[in-house]
């Protein structure tokens, strides 16, 4: 048996193994379509009887190689790239839910996901109950209904930096016969592999650390292959009963552990079409080749910045799970022993205007609507993403009016600290 390769090797080499005389570097197959010699071969592809490429909306060699790398990093049976993280989250849920169904999600999740679940899925007839991830297993269990199809959480929440108790969430999901879906964008598989703790499906915004250079928007859905859909056949008819749009084929019977992702491509990509361009997949792959080097540096720098801010008297509070006093510190030690990520949040003593003065005084650290790339950046939700809200409405949305989200990059940490120090001195 082939020896299982380690994380660093997978980051550099997984997904693309060139044969004799083929390009060493993953080629960009910038073609919408693929040619066949006769009608029957093409017909077999359409019937899912044979594997092969015919149209890039469904499959493309560049995209598939990068998806295979991410599947290897997460320890899954397969993965599918999407055109954004939002598309990945939507597909992961919509692949097993339809109008009349229900999901349960932690309320400590990315704002875009909160909106997708609370507003847009509702319009499609899928309801979501949000729960506090600190609640007891029993209390979270009360949110489940007979039509509940999934439980959802983020390994490390954006922007709150809260760590998910994955084992607890997996137990709750499984005791109700549904899969646990985890958004693992912030830690990346370098710092946490949720499948090892019982998660069934993992999603990513590859826009963040995986790309790491802010060059492409993308997402990914990874399947562990561990959830037994057949054991819950009446909950998941889409996977366990014949699909009329595929000549009565049943995904679990025809594809086994690949059932969930095959359905996701064959139905959702076919009908909704959120694929990335092969060129974007190529850029993502360049980022992945150094993921194992960048992530530890992000964590190291963020730890230093968090400690510096926590010790400064002008700072009111800091949230970073690497700080011993942080409410997520114990969970971080269990799930993220090598560090969480480069993102932290903090508040300055003063009001909304204090935060604005601080941010405007920064020089190296840039104000951008982004997180998790090589360059250090900040965002003040109260002045930017949530600027239409009053202080009271902000608190209701779980965003403190003074919250500054700092995404610590991989520059020299002394330069980052110098910049923060000079901006604090201007308050
Ligand atoms: C950014 C982000 C998303 C959404 O991803 P896009 O690529 O921007 O669509 C989802 N989850 C988390 C945790 C994110 O940070």
Coordinates of C-alpha atoms and ligand atoms in Angstrom, one line a residue:
X1 CA 0.0 0.0 0.0
X2 CA 1.1 3.5 -0.8
X3 CA 2.3 5.5 2.3
X4 CA -0.1 8.3 3.1
X5 CA 1.6 11.6 2.4
X6 CA 1.9 14.4 4.9
X7 CA 0.3 17.8 4.9
X8 CA 3.2 19.8 3.4
X9 CA 3.7 17.3 0.6
X10 CA 0.0 17.3 -0.2
X11 CA -0.1 21.1 -0.3
X12 CA 2.7 21.1 -2.9
X13 CA 1.9 18.0 -5.0
X14 CA -1.5 16.5 -4.5
X15 CA -4.1 16.5 -7.3
X16 CA -1.8 16.6 -10.3
X17 CA 0.7 13.8 -11.0
X18 CA 2.0 14.3 -14.5
X19 CA 2.7 11.3 -16.7
X20 CA 5.8 10.9 -18.8
X21 CA 6.3 14.1 -20.9
X22 CA 3.4 16.0 -19.4
X23 CA 3.7 19.5 -17.9
X24 CA 5.3 19.6 -14.4
X25 CA 2.9 22.4 -13.4
X26 CA -0.9 21.9 -13.4
X27 CA -2.0 23.1 -16.9
X28 CA -5.0 25.5 -17.3
X29 CA -7.4 23.7 -19.5
X30 CA -9.2 26.8 -20.7
X31 CA -11.7 25.0 -22.9
X32 CA -15.5 24.9 -22.4
X33 CA -15.8 21.6 -24.2
X34 CA -14.1 18.2 -25.1
X35 CA -14.2 16.2 -28.3
X36 CA -15.3 12.6 -28.8
X37 CA -14.9 10.3 -31.8
X38 CA -18.4 8.9 -31.8
X39 CA -21.9 9.5 -30.5
X40 CA -22.1 6.5 -28.1
X41 CA -19.1 7.6 -26.1
X42 CA -20.6 11.0 -25.5
X43 CA -24.0 9.4 -24.7
X44 CA -22.4 7.2 -22.0
X45 CA -21.0 10.4 -20.3
X46 CA -24.5 12.0 -20.3
X47 CA -25.9 8.8 -18.7
X48 CA -23.2 9.0 -16.0
X49 CA -22.2 5.5 -17.2
X50 CA -18.6 6.6 -17.9
X51 CA -16.3 9.2 -16.4
X52 CA -15.0 11.8 -18.7
X53 CA -15.1 15.4 -19.6
X54 CA -17.6 16.9 -21.9
X55 CA -18.6 20.4 -20.7
X56 CA -16.8 22.6 -18.2
X57 CA -19.9 23.6 -16.3
X58 CA -19.9 20.0 -15.1
X59 CA -16.3 19.0 -15.0
X60 CA -12.9 20.4 -16.0
X61 CA -9.5 18.8 -15.6
X62 CA -7.9 21.9 -13.9
X63 CA -10.8 22.4 -11.5
X64 CA -10.9 18.7 -10.7
X65 CA -7.1 18.5 -9.9
X66 CA -7.4 21.4 -7.4
X67 CA -10.5 19.9 -5.9
X68 CA -8.7 16.6 -5.5
X69 CA -5.9 18.4 -3.7
X70 CA -8.3 20.0 -1.2
X71 CA -10.0 16.6 -0.7
X72 CA -6.6 15.1 0.2
X73 CA -5.8 18.0 2.6
X74 CA -9.1 17.6 4.4
X75 CA -8.9 13.7 4.3
X76 CA -12.2 13.5 2.4
X77 CA -13.3 11.1 -0.4
X78 CA -13.8 13.9 -2.9
X79 CA -14.4 17.7 -3.4
X80 CA -16.1 20.0 -5.8
X81 CA -14.9 23.6 -6.5
X82 CA -17.5 26.4 -6.7
X83 CA -17.3 30.0 -8.0
X84 CA -17.5 31.4 -4.4
X85 CA -17.6 30.4 -0.8
X86 CA -21.3 31.5 -0.8
X87 CA -22.0 29.0 -3.6
X88 CA -20.2 26.2 -1.7
X89 CA -22.4 26.8 1.4
X90 CA -25.6 27.0 -0.6
X91 CA -24.8 23.8 -2.6
X92 CA -23.7 21.9 0.5
X93 CA -27.1 22.5 2.1
X94 CA -29.3 22.6 -1.0
X95 CA -28.0 19.2 -2.1
X96 CA -29.9 17.5 0.8
X97 CA -32.7 20.0 1.4
X98 CA -35.8 21.2 -0.5
X99 CA -38.8 23.3 0.1
X100 CA -40.5 22.2 3.3
X101 CA -37.2 21.2 5.0
X102 CA -35.4 22.8 7.9
X103 CA -31.8 23.2 9.1
X104 CA -30.2 24.2 12.4
X105 CA -27.2 26.5 12.4
X106 CA -25.0 28.2 14.9
X107 CA -25.7 31.9 15.1
X108 CA -22.0 32.6 15.3
X109 CA -21.3 32.4 11.5
X110 CA -20.2 34.6 8.7
X111 CA -22.7 37.4 7.9
X112 CA -23.2 36.2 4.3
X113 CA -24.1 32.7 5.5
X114 CA -26.4 34.1 8.2
X115 CA -28.3 36.0 5.4
X116 CA -28.3 33.0 3.0
X117 CA -29.9 30.8 5.7
X118 CA -32.2 33.4 7.3
X119 CA -33.4 35.2 4.2
X120 CA -32.7 33.5 0.9
X121 CA -33.2 29.9 1.8
X122 CA -36.5 30.9 3.5
X123 CA -37.7 32.3 0.1
X124 CA -37.0 28.8 -1.3
X125 CA -39.1 27.2 1.5
X126 CA -36.2 26.0 3.7
X127 CA -36.3 27.3 7.2
X128 CA -33.3 27.7 9.5
X129 CA -33.2 27.8 13.3
X130 CA -30.2 29.6 14.7
X131 CA -28.8 28.3 18.0
X132 CA -26.1 29.5 20.4
X133 CA -23.2 27.1 20.1
X134 CA -22.6 27.5 23.8
X135 CA -26.0 26.0 24.6
X136 CA -26.2 22.5 26.0
X137 CA -26.6 19.5 23.8
X138 CA -30.2 19.1 25.1
X139 CA -31.1 22.7 24.3
X140 CA -29.6 22.6 20.8
X141 CA -31.5 19.3 20.3
X142 CA -34.8 21.1 21.0
X143 CA -34.2 23.1 17.8
X144 CA -34.5 19.9 15.7
X145 CA -37.7 18.9 13.9
X146 CA -38.8 15.8 12.0
X147 CA -37.9 17.7 8.7
X148 CA -34.5 18.9 9.9
X149 CA -31.8 17.8 7.3
X150 CA -28.5 19.3 8.6
X151 CA -26.6 21.0 11.4
X152 CA -24.1 23.8 10.4
X153 CA -21.3 25.7 12.1
X154 CA -17.9 27.4 11.5
X155 CA -14.7 26.0 13.0
X156 CA -13.6 29.5 13.8
X157 CA -16.3 32.1 13.3
X158 CA -15.9 35.2 11.1
X159 CA -15.7 37.9 12.6
X160 CA -16.2 36.8 16.2
X161 CA -13.2 34.3 16.2
X162 CA -15.2 31.8 18.3
X163 CA -14.2 28.2 18.2
X164 CA -16.8 25.5 17.5
X165 CA -17.0 22.4 19.7
X166 CA -17.0 20.1 16.6
X167 CA -17.4 16.8 18.6
X168 CA -20.4 18.2 20.5
X169 CA -22.0 19.4 17.3
X170 CA -21.3 16.0 15.5
X171 CA -23.0 14.1 18.4
X172 CA -26.1 16.3 18.2
X173 CA -26.3 16.0 14.4
X174 CA -25.9 12.3 14.4
X175 CA -28.3 11.6 17.3
X176 CA -30.9 13.3 15.0
X177 CA -29.9 11.4 11.9
X178 CA -28.4 14.3 10.0
X179 CA -24.9 15.3 8.8
X180 CA -22.8 18.0 10.4
X181 CA -21.6 20.6 7.8
X182 CA -18.6 22.7 9.0
X183 CA -17.2 25.8 7.3
X184 CA -13.5 25.4 7.8
X185 CA -12.4 28.6 6.0
X186 CA -10.4 30.2 8.8
X187 CA -8.2 27.4 10.2
X188 CA -7.8 25.6 6.9
X189 CA -6.9 21.9 7.0
X190 CA -3.4 22.9 8.0
X191 CA -4.7 23.8 11.5
X192 CA -7.9 21.6 11.8
X193 CA -9.4 18.7 9.9
X194 CA -13.1 18.6 11.0
X195 CA -13.6 15.1 9.6
X196 CA -11.2 13.8 12.3
X197 CA -13.7 15.1 14.9
X198 CA -16.9 13.8 13.3
X199 CA -18.0 16.4 10.8
X200 CA -19.5 14.9 7.6
X201 CA -19.2 17.7 5.1
X202 CA -16.7 20.6 5.0
X203 CA -17.1 23.8 3.1
X204 CA -14.5 26.5 2.3
X205 CA -14.3 30.0 1.0
X206 CA -11.1 29.4 -0.9
X207 CA -11.0 33.2 -1.4
X208 CA -9.3 33.4 2.0
X209 CA -6.2 31.6 3.2
X210 CA -6.3 28.8 0.6
X211 CA -5.7 31.4 -2.2
X212 CA -4.0 33.6 0.3
X213 CA -3.1 36.4 -2.1
X214 CA -6.6 37.8 -2.8
X215 CA -6.5 37.0 -6.5
X216 CA -9.7 34.9 -6.9
X217 CA -13.1 34.4 -5.4
X218 CA -13.9 30.7 -4.9
X219 CA -15.3 27.9 -2.8
X220 CA -15.2 24.2 -2.2
X221 CA -17.4 21.4 -0.8
X222 CA -15.6 18.4 0.6
X223 CA -17.3 15.1 1.6
X224 CA -15.9 12.8 4.2
X225 CA -17.9 9.9 2.7
X226 CA -18.8 8.9 6.3
X227 CA -22.4 9.8 6.5
X228 CA -24.7 6.8 6.0
X229 CA -27.5 8.3 3.8
X230 CA -29.1 4.9 3.3
X231 CA -29.6 4.5 7.0
X232 CA -31.7 7.7 6.9
X233 CA -33.2 7.0 3.5
X234 CA -36.6 8.6 4.2
X235 CA -34.9 11.8 5.3
X236 CA -32.8 12.0 2.1
X237 CA -34.9 10.9 -0.8
X238 CA -32.8 12.9 -3.3
X239 CA -29.9 10.6 -2.6
X240 CA -31.7 7.4 -1.8
X241 CA -34.5 7.2 -4.4
X242 CA -34.4 7.2 -8.2
X243 CA -33.6 10.6 -9.9
X244 CA -36.1 11.1 -12.7
X245 CA -33.8 13.6 -14.3
X246 CA -31.1 10.8 -14.6
X247 CA -33.1 7.9 -16.0
X248 CA -34.1 6.6 -12.6
X249 CA -30.6 6.3 -11.3
X250 CA -30.2 6.2 -7.4
X251 CA -27.1 8.0 -6.3
X252 CA -26.3 6.0 -3.2
X253 CA -26.7 2.7 -5.1
X254 CA -24.8 3.8 -8.2
X255 CA -22.0 5.8 -6.5
X256 CA -21.6 4.6 -2.9
X257 CA -19.3 7.1 -1.0
X258 CA -19.3 9.4 -4.0
X259 CA -23.1 9.7 -3.9
X260 CA -23.4 13.2 -2.3
X261 CA -20.8 14.9 -4.6
X262 CA -22.0 13.1 -7.7
X263 CA -25.5 14.4 -7.1
X264 CA -24.1 17.9 -6.3
X265 CA -22.4 18.0 -9.7
X266 CA -25.0 16.1 -11.7
X267 CA -28.0 18.2 -10.5
X268 CA -26.8 21.4 -8.9
X269 CA -23.9 22.3 -11.1
X270 CA -25.9 21.2 -14.1
X271 CA -28.9 23.4 -13.2
X272 CA -27.4 26.3 -11.2
X273 CA -23.9 26.4 -12.7
X274 CA -21.6 28.1 -10.1
X275 CA -18.3 26.8 -11.4
X276 CA -15.0 28.6 -11.1
X277 CA -13.1 29.4 -14.3
X278 CA -10.1 27.0 -14.8
X279 CA -7.8 30.1 -14.6
X280 CA -9.1 30.9 -11.1
X281 CA -8.6 27.2 -10.0
X282 CA -5.0 27.5 -11.3
X283 CA -4.5 30.7 -9.1
X284 CA -6.0 28.9 -6.2
X285 CA -3.6 26.0 -6.7
X286 CA -0.6 28.3 -6.6
X287 CA -1.8 29.5 -3.2
X288 CA -2.4 26.0 -1.9
X289 CA 1.3 25.1 -2.7
X290 CA 2.4 27.4 0.1
X291 CA -0.6 27.1 2.5
X292 CA 1.4 25.0 5.0
X293 CA 4.1 27.7 5.1
X294 CA 1.8 30.7 5.3
X295 CA -0.7 29.6 7.9
X296 CA 1.8 29.1 10.7
X297 CA 3.2 32.5 10.0
X298 CA -0.2 34.1 10.1
X299 CA -0.8 32.5 13.5
X300 CA 2.6 33.5 14.9
X301 CA 2.1 37.1 13.8
X302 CA -1.5 37.3 15.0
X303 CA -0.5 35.9 18.4
X304 CA 2.1 38.6 18.8
X305 CA -0.4 41.3 17.7
X306 CA -3.1 40.0 20.1
X307 CA -0.7 39.9 23.0
X308 CA 0.5 43.5 22.2
X309 CA -3.1 44.8 22.0
X310 CA -4.2 43.0 25.1
X311 CA -1.4 44.7 27.1
X312 CA -2.1 48.2 25.8
X313 CA -4.3 50.4 28.1
X314 CA -6.0 52.1 25.2
X315 CA -7.5 48.8 24.1
X316 CA -10.8 47.8 25.7
X317 CA -10.9 44.1 24.7
X318 CA -9.3 41.6 22.3
X319 CA -10.8 38.3 21.0
X320 CA -8.2 35.8 19.9
X321 CA -8.4 32.1 20.9
X322 CA -4.6 32.1 21.3
X323 CA -4.9 34.3 24.4
X324 CA -5.1 32.3 27.6
X325 CA -7.9 34.4 28.9
X326 CA -10.1 34.1 25.8
X327 CA -13.4 32.4 26.1
X328 CA -12.5 30.0 23.2
X329 CA -9.0 29.2 24.5
X330 CA -9.8 25.7 25.9
X331 CA -11.6 24.7 22.7
X332 CA -8.7 26.1 20.7
X333 CA -6.2 24.0 22.6
X334 CA -8.2 20.9 21.8
X335 CA -9.1 21.5 18.1
X336 CA -6.4 24.0 17.1
X337 CA -3.2 23.1 19.0
X338 CA -1.1 24.6 16.2
X339 CA -3.0 27.9 16.2
X340 CA -6.3 29.2 14.8
X341 CA -5.7 31.7 12.0
X342 CA -4.5 35.3 11.5
X343 CA -7.8 37.0 12.2
X344 CA -8.6 38.7 15.5
X345 CA -11.0 41.3 16.7
X346 CA -10.7 44.0 19.3
X347 CA -12.3 47.2 20.5
X348 CA -10.7 50.5 21.6
X349 CA -11.7 52.5 24.6
X350 CA -13.9 55.3 23.3
X351 CA -16.7 55.3 20.7
X352 CA -17.3 54.6 17.0
X353 CA -15.3 57.7 16.2
X354 CA -12.2 56.4 18.1
X355 CA -12.2 53.3 15.9
X356 CA -12.4 55.5 12.8
X357 CA -9.5 57.8 13.9
X358 CA -7.4 54.7 14.7
X359 CA -8.0 53.1 11.3
X360 CA -7.5 56.3 9.3
X361 CA -4.1 56.7 11.0
X362 CA -2.8 53.3 9.9
X363 CA -0.3 53.2 7.0
X364 CA 1.0 49.7 6.4
X365 CA -2.3 48.1 7.5
X366 CA -4.9 48.8 4.8
X367 CA -8.6 49.3 5.1
X368 CA -10.2 46.7 2.8
X369 CA -13.3 44.5 2.7
X370 CA -11.3 41.3 2.9
X371 CA -9.7 38.9 5.4
X372 CA -7.1 36.2 5.4
X373 CA -4.6 37.2 2.7
X374 CA -0.9 37.8 2.9
X375 CA -1.3 41.6 3.5
X376 CA -2.5 42.9 6.9
X377 CA -5.8 44.6 6.7
X378 CA -8.6 46.0 8.9
X379 CA -12.3 46.5 8.7
X380 CA -14.7 48.3 11.0
X381 CA -18.1 46.6 10.4
X382 CA -19.9 49.6 12.1
X383 CA -18.5 52.0 9.4
X384 CA -18.4 49.6 6.5
X385 CA -20.3 46.3 6.1
X386 CA -23.0 47.3 8.7
X387 CA -22.9 51.1 8.4
X388 CA -26.6 51.5 8.0
X389 CA -27.3 50.1 11.5
X390 CA -27.5 52.0 14.8
X391 CA -25.4 51.0 17.8
X392 CA -28.4 49.1 19.2
X393 CA -29.1 47.3 15.9
X394 CA -25.4 46.4 15.7
X395 CA -25.5 44.7 19.1
X396 CA -28.6 42.8 18.0
X397 CA -26.7 41.6 15.0
X398 CA -23.9 40.4 17.3
X399 CA -21.4 43.1 16.2
X400 CA -20.1 45.4 18.8
X401 CA -20.1 49.1 17.5
X402 CA -16.4 49.3 18.5
X403 CA -15.4 45.9 16.9
X404 CA -12.4 46.2 14.6
X405 CA -11.6 43.1 12.6
X406 CA -7.8 42.8 12.1
X407 CA -6.5 40.2 9.6
X408 CA -2.8 39.8 10.4
X409 CA -0.7 39.1 7.3
X410 CA 2.7 37.5 6.8
X411 CA 4.8 40.7 6.8
X412 CA 7.5 41.2 9.4
X413 CA 5.5 41.4 12.6
X414 CA 7.7 44.3 14.0
X415 CA 6.5 46.5 11.1
X416 CA 2.8 45.6 11.8
X417 CA 3.3 46.4 15.5
X418 CA 5.1 49.7 14.6
X419 CA 2.1 50.7 12.5
X420 CA -0.5 49.8 15.1
X421 CA 1.6 51.7 17.8
X422 CA 1.9 54.9 15.8
X423 CA -1.9 54.8 15.0
X424 CA -2.7 54.3 18.7
X425 CA -0.4 57.2 19.6
X426 CA -2.5 59.5 17.3
X427 CA -5.8 58.9 19.3
Ligands
LIG1 C1 -15.8 34.9 3.1 C2 -16.4 33.8 3.8 C3 -17.5 33.1 3.2 C4 -18.0 33.5 1.8 O1 -17.1 33.3 0.9 P1 -17.0 34.1 -0.5 O2 -15.9 33.4 -1.2 O3 -16.7 35.5 -0.2 O4 -18.3 33.9 -1.2 C5 -18.0 32.0 3.9 N1 -17.6 31.7 5.1 C6 -16.6 32.3 5.7 C7 -16.1 31.9 7.1 C8 -16.0 33.4 5.1 O5 -15.0 34.1 5.7

